[in-house]
Amino acid sequence: MSSTTPAMVPVLDFSNQNLKPGSPKWDLVKSQVREALEEYGCFEALFDLILELRKADFGALQEAFDLPLQTKKLCVSDKPFRGYLNPSSGPFQSLAMDDAHIAENFEQCLTNTLWPQGNISFSKTLASFTQLASELQKKILKNDFGEFWT
């Protein structure tokens, strides 16, 4: 009889504000990213600033997805897989847009459409999250891992 231990996806910490290319900490994280991609093909990125916003983010998103279906359907886009999506099968719903990290785009595309009278709390909460997520993405992409993306 054999027992198996489930594989754990590596958790890499990108929270350090001094994480800059060329620093010893950067080199350590860079090697951890390479190892994680070679071994697992993925990793979980830890970024404390995003974790601090998590509860507020989920509350804001719940508020948006609790709106009536007809209101959510007002979020449309010419591009595939953008705007409000609710496939006929299953509980999946999505609100997607390009350049969500730019507050003006976010407000124009989502907030002003879903709440014509405005919803400053929703805008600020999710704009903060998308800006931090964009910052994390830039940190990760500064790693020189072109061979993994091609």
PDB file of C-alpha atoms in Angstrom:
ATOM      1  CA  MET A   1       0.000   0.000   0.000  1.00  0.00           C
ATOM      2  CA  SER A   2       1.407   3.389  -0.888  1.00  0.00           C
ATOM      3  CA  SER A   3       0.496   6.808   0.305  1.00  0.00           C
ATOM      4  CA  THR A   4       0.815   9.938  -1.723  1.00  0.00           C
ATOM      5  CA  THR A   5       1.266  13.450  -0.522  1.00  0.00           C
ATOM      6  CA  PRO A   6      -0.508  16.043  -2.635  1.00  0.00           C
ATOM      7  CA  ALA A   7       1.846  18.397  -4.450  1.00  0.00           C
ATOM      8  CA  MET A   8       1.952  21.867  -2.991  1.00  0.00           C
ATOM      9  CA  VAL A   9       2.262  24.769  -5.389  1.00  0.00           C
ATOM     10  CA  PRO A  10       5.212  26.923  -4.306  1.00  0.00           C
ATOM     11  CA  VAL A  11       4.328  30.205  -2.587  1.00  0.00           C
ATOM     12  CA  LEU A  12       6.723  33.013  -3.508  1.00  0.00           C
ATOM     13  CA  ASP A  13       6.815  36.276  -1.560  1.00  0.00           C
ATOM     14  CA  PHE A  14       6.818  39.469  -3.639  1.00  0.00           C
ATOM     15  CA  SER A  15       5.842  41.693  -0.679  1.00  0.00           C
ATOM     16  CA  ASN A  16       9.267  43.186   0.036  1.00  0.00           C
ATOM     17  CA  GLN A  17       9.191  46.854  -1.024  1.00  0.00           C
ATOM     18  CA  ASN A  18      12.955  46.687  -1.675  1.00  0.00           C
ATOM     19  CA  LEU A  19      12.579  43.871  -4.190  1.00  0.00           C
ATOM     20  CA  LYS A  20      14.523  45.455  -7.037  1.00  0.00           C
ATOM     21  CA  PRO A  21      16.353  43.844  -9.970  1.00  0.00           C
ATOM     22  CA  GLY A  22      19.980  43.170  -9.105  1.00  0.00           C
ATOM     23  CA  SER A  23      19.482  42.992  -5.332  1.00  0.00           C
ATOM     24  CA  PRO A  24      20.286  39.754  -3.443  1.00  0.00           C
ATOM     25  CA  LYS A  25      16.595  39.377  -2.498  1.00  0.00           C
ATOM     26  CA  TRP A  26      15.615  39.789  -6.169  1.00  0.00           C
ATOM     27  CA  ASP A  27      18.113  37.137  -7.239  1.00  0.00           C
ATOM     28  CA  LEU A  28      16.704  34.737  -4.628  1.00  0.00           C
ATOM     29  CA  VAL A  29      13.094  35.300  -5.746  1.00  0.00           C
ATOM     30  CA  LYS A  30      14.159  35.048  -9.379  1.00  0.00           C
ATOM     31  CA  SER A  31      15.733  31.633  -8.763  1.00  0.00           C
ATOM     32  CA  GLN A  32      12.611  30.539  -6.840  1.00  0.00           C
ATOM     33  CA  VAL A  33      10.406  31.597  -9.777  1.00  0.00           C
ATOM     34  CA  ARG A  34      12.573  29.634 -12.205  1.00  0.00           C
ATOM     35  CA  GLU A  35      12.493  26.521  -9.988  1.00  0.00           C
ATOM     36  CA  ALA A  36       8.719  26.782  -9.516  1.00  0.00           C
ATOM     37  CA  LEU A  37       8.098  27.140 -13.245  1.00  0.00           C
ATOM     38  CA  GLU A  38      10.418  24.252 -14.098  1.00  0.00           C
ATOM     39  CA  GLU A  39       8.994  21.954 -11.424  1.00  0.00           C
ATOM     40  CA  TYR A  40       5.284  22.900 -11.297  1.00  0.00           C
ATOM     41  CA  GLY A  41       4.650  25.238 -14.221  1.00  0.00           C
ATOM     42  CA  CYS A  42       3.151  27.778 -11.811  1.00  0.00           C
ATOM     43  CA  PHE A  43       3.435  29.391  -8.394  1.00  0.00           C
ATOM     44  CA  GLU A  44       1.310  31.350  -5.949  1.00  0.00           C
ATOM     45  CA  ALA A  45       2.461  34.950  -5.618  1.00  0.00           C
ATOM     46  CA  LEU A  46       2.239  36.378  -2.109  1.00  0.00           C
ATOM     47  CA  PHE A  47       1.844  40.144  -2.030  1.00  0.00           C
ATOM     48  CA  ASP A  48       0.806  41.482   1.380  1.00  0.00           C
ATOM     49  CA  LEU A  49      -0.724  44.702   0.068  1.00  0.00           C
ATOM     50  CA  ILE A  50      -3.223  42.728  -2.018  1.00  0.00           C
ATOM     51  CA  LEU A  51      -4.045  40.408   0.886  1.00  0.00           C
ATOM     52  CA  GLU A  52      -4.901  43.445   3.017  1.00  0.00           C
ATOM     53  CA  LEU A  53      -7.541  44.487   0.449  1.00  0.00           C
ATOM     54  CA  ARG A  54      -8.992  41.014  -0.036  1.00  0.00           C
ATOM     55  CA  LYS A  55     -12.043  41.315   2.239  1.00  0.00           C
ATOM     56  CA  ALA A  56     -13.015  44.706   0.810  1.00  0.00           C
ATOM     57  CA  ASP A  57     -12.520  43.408  -2.756  1.00  0.00           C
ATOM     58  CA  PHE A  58     -14.785  40.428  -2.268  1.00  0.00           C
ATOM     59  CA  GLY A  59     -17.407  42.659  -0.649  1.00  0.00           C
ATOM     60  CA  ALA A  60     -17.334  45.060  -3.594  1.00  0.00           C
ATOM     61  CA  LEU A  61     -17.507  42.244  -6.121  1.00  0.00           C
ATOM     62  CA  GLN A  62     -20.394  40.637  -4.247  1.00  0.00           C
ATOM     63  CA  GLU A  63     -22.201  43.975  -4.460  1.00  0.00           C
ATOM     64  CA  ALA A  64     -21.693  44.035  -8.246  1.00  0.00           C
ATOM     65  CA  PHE A  65     -22.738  40.430  -8.840  1.00  0.00           C
ATOM     66  CA  ASP A  66     -25.816  40.879  -6.616  1.00  0.00           C
ATOM     67  CA  LEU A  67     -27.180  43.484  -9.033  1.00  0.00           C
ATOM     68  CA  PRO A  68     -30.119  42.442 -11.233  1.00  0.00           C
ATOM     69  CA  LEU A  69     -29.184  40.470 -14.345  1.00  0.00           C
ATOM     70  CA  GLN A  70     -30.509  43.213 -16.638  1.00  0.00           C
ATOM     71  CA  THR A  71     -28.179  45.736 -14.988  1.00  0.00           C
ATOM     72  CA  LYS A  72     -25.122  43.478 -15.328  1.00  0.00           C
ATOM     73  CA  LYS A  73     -25.969  42.838 -18.992  1.00  0.00           C
ATOM     74  CA  LEU A  74     -25.422  46.569 -19.629  1.00  0.00           C
ATOM     75  CA  CYS A  75     -21.669  45.908 -19.404  1.00  0.00           C
ATOM     76  CA  VAL A  76     -20.888  45.000 -23.009  1.00  0.00           C
ATOM     77  CA  SER A  77     -17.774  45.024 -25.158  1.00  0.00           C
ATOM     78  CA  ASP A  78     -16.854  44.565 -28.813  1.00  0.00           C
ATOM     79  CA  LYS A  79     -14.060  42.234 -27.725  1.00  0.00           C
ATOM     80  CA  PRO A  80     -14.586  38.578 -26.895  1.00  0.00           C
ATOM     81  CA  PHE A  81     -14.657  37.603 -23.227  1.00  0.00           C
ATOM     82  CA  ARG A  82     -15.039  41.217 -22.069  1.00  0.00           C
ATOM     83  CA  GLY A  83     -17.958  42.885 -20.341  1.00  0.00           C
ATOM     84  CA  TYR A  84     -20.463  40.795 -18.401  1.00  0.00           C
ATOM     85  CA  LEU A  85     -20.415  37.074 -19.151  1.00  0.00           C
ATOM     86  CA  ASN A  86     -22.866  34.532 -17.813  1.00  0.00           C
ATOM     87  CA  PRO A  87     -22.769  31.299 -19.787  1.00  0.00           C
ATOM     88  CA  SER A  88     -26.046  29.408 -19.714  1.00  0.00           C
ATOM     89  CA  SER A  89     -24.539  26.429 -17.926  1.00  0.00           C
ATOM     90  CA  GLY A  90     -23.330  26.687 -14.358  1.00  0.00           C
ATOM     91  CA  PRO A  91     -22.941  29.443 -11.815  1.00  0.00           C
ATOM     92  CA  PHE A  92     -20.006  31.187 -13.562  1.00  0.00           C
ATOM     93  CA  GLN A  93     -20.237  34.968 -13.971  1.00  0.00           C
ATOM     94  CA  SER A  94     -17.545  37.358 -15.115  1.00  0.00           C
ATOM     95  CA  LEU A  95     -17.039  41.103 -15.450  1.00  0.00           C
ATOM     96  CA  ALA A  96     -13.931  41.662 -17.562  1.00  0.00           C
ATOM     97  CA  MET A  97     -12.347  44.680 -19.191  1.00  0.00           C
ATOM     98  CA  ASP A  98      -9.050  45.838 -20.625  1.00  0.00           C
ATOM     99  CA  ASP A  99      -6.720  48.091 -18.631  1.00  0.00           C
ATOM    100  CA  ALA A 100      -8.613  47.681 -15.363  1.00  0.00           C
ATOM    101  CA  HIS A 101      -5.608  49.101 -13.507  1.00  0.00           C
ATOM    102  CA  ILE A 102      -6.406  52.532 -14.976  1.00  0.00           C
ATOM    103  CA  ALA A 103      -9.011  54.093 -12.678  1.00  0.00           C
ATOM    104  CA  GLU A 104     -10.722  56.108 -15.432  1.00  0.00           C
ATOM    105  CA  ASN A 105     -11.234  53.000 -17.576  1.00  0.00           C
ATOM    106  CA  PHE A 106     -12.575  51.101 -14.612  1.00  0.00           C
ATOM    107  CA  GLU A 107     -15.056  53.825 -13.687  1.00  0.00           C
ATOM    108  CA  GLN A 108     -16.226  54.340 -17.256  1.00  0.00           C
ATOM    109  CA  CYS A 109     -16.599  50.658 -18.102  1.00  0.00           C
ATOM    110  CA  LEU A 110     -17.994  49.234 -14.877  1.00  0.00           C
ATOM    111  CA  THR A 111     -18.931  51.706 -12.179  1.00  0.00           C
ATOM    112  CA  ASN A 112     -20.804  54.232 -14.318  1.00  0.00           C
ATOM    113  CA  THR A 113     -22.580  51.441 -16.198  1.00  0.00           C
ATOM    114  CA  LEU A 114     -23.672  49.466 -13.159  1.00  0.00           C
ATOM    115  CA  TRP A 115     -24.415  52.502 -10.979  1.00  0.00           C
ATOM    116  CA  PRO A 116     -25.308  55.540 -13.137  1.00  0.00           C
ATOM    117  CA  GLN A 117     -25.631  57.570  -9.915  1.00  0.00           C
ATOM    118  CA  GLY A 118     -22.062  56.528  -9.011  1.00  0.00           C
ATOM    119  CA  ASN A 119     -20.540  54.238  -6.416  1.00  0.00           C
ATOM    120  CA  ILE A 120     -17.339  55.809  -5.115  1.00  0.00           C
ATOM    121  CA  SER A 121     -16.680  53.036  -2.593  1.00  0.00           C
ATOM    122  CA  PHE A 122     -16.801  50.346  -5.300  1.00  0.00           C
ATOM    123  CA  SER A 123     -14.526  52.357  -7.590  1.00  0.00           C
ATOM    124  CA  LYS A 124     -11.915  53.104  -4.947  1.00  0.00           C
ATOM    125  CA  THR A 125     -11.825  49.574  -3.570  1.00  0.00           C
ATOM    126  CA  LEU A 126     -11.380  47.815  -6.882  1.00  0.00           C
ATOM    127  CA  ALA A 127      -9.131  50.506  -8.358  1.00  0.00           C
ATOM    128  CA  SER A 128      -6.766  49.985  -5.420  1.00  0.00           C
ATOM    129  CA  PHE A 129      -6.773  46.249  -6.008  1.00  0.00           C
ATOM    130  CA  THR A 130      -6.235  46.452  -9.774  1.00  0.00           C
ATOM    131  CA  GLN A 131      -3.368  48.920  -9.366  1.00  0.00           C
ATOM    132  CA  LEU A 132      -1.634  46.627  -6.862  1.00  0.00           C
ATOM    133  CA  ALA A 133      -2.243  43.571  -9.053  1.00  0.00           C
ATOM    134  CA  SER A 134      -0.706  45.457 -11.977  1.00  0.00           C
ATOM    135  CA  GLU A 135       2.303  46.332  -9.804  1.00  0.00           C
ATOM    136  CA  LEU A 136       2.718  42.660  -8.889  1.00  0.00           C
ATOM    137  CA  GLN A 137       2.450  41.639 -12.536  1.00  0.00           C
ATOM    138  CA  LYS A 138       5.193  44.106 -13.470  1.00  0.00           C
ATOM    139  CA  LYS A 139       7.452  42.766 -10.706  1.00  0.00           C
ATOM    140  CA  ILE A 140       6.989  39.214 -11.912  1.00  0.00           C
ATOM    141  CA  LEU A 141       7.475  40.098 -15.573  1.00  0.00           C
ATOM    142  CA  LYS A 142      10.745  41.899 -14.777  1.00  0.00           C
ATOM    143  CA  ASN A 143      12.200  38.451 -14.276  1.00  0.00           C
ATOM    144  CA  ASP A 144      14.004  37.319 -17.399  1.00  0.00           C
ATOM    145  CA  PHE A 145      11.963  34.218 -18.154  1.00  0.00           C
ATOM    146  CA  GLY A 146      11.222  34.734 -21.829  1.00  0.00           C
ATOM    147  CA  GLU A 147      11.755  31.044 -22.566  1.00  0.00           C
ATOM    148  CA  PHE A 148       8.751  30.192 -20.384  1.00  0.00           C
ATOM    149  CA  TRP A 149       6.375  32.576 -22.156  1.00  0.00           C
ATOM    150  CA  THR A 150       7.138  31.500 -25.732  1.00  0.00           C
TER     151      THR A 150
END
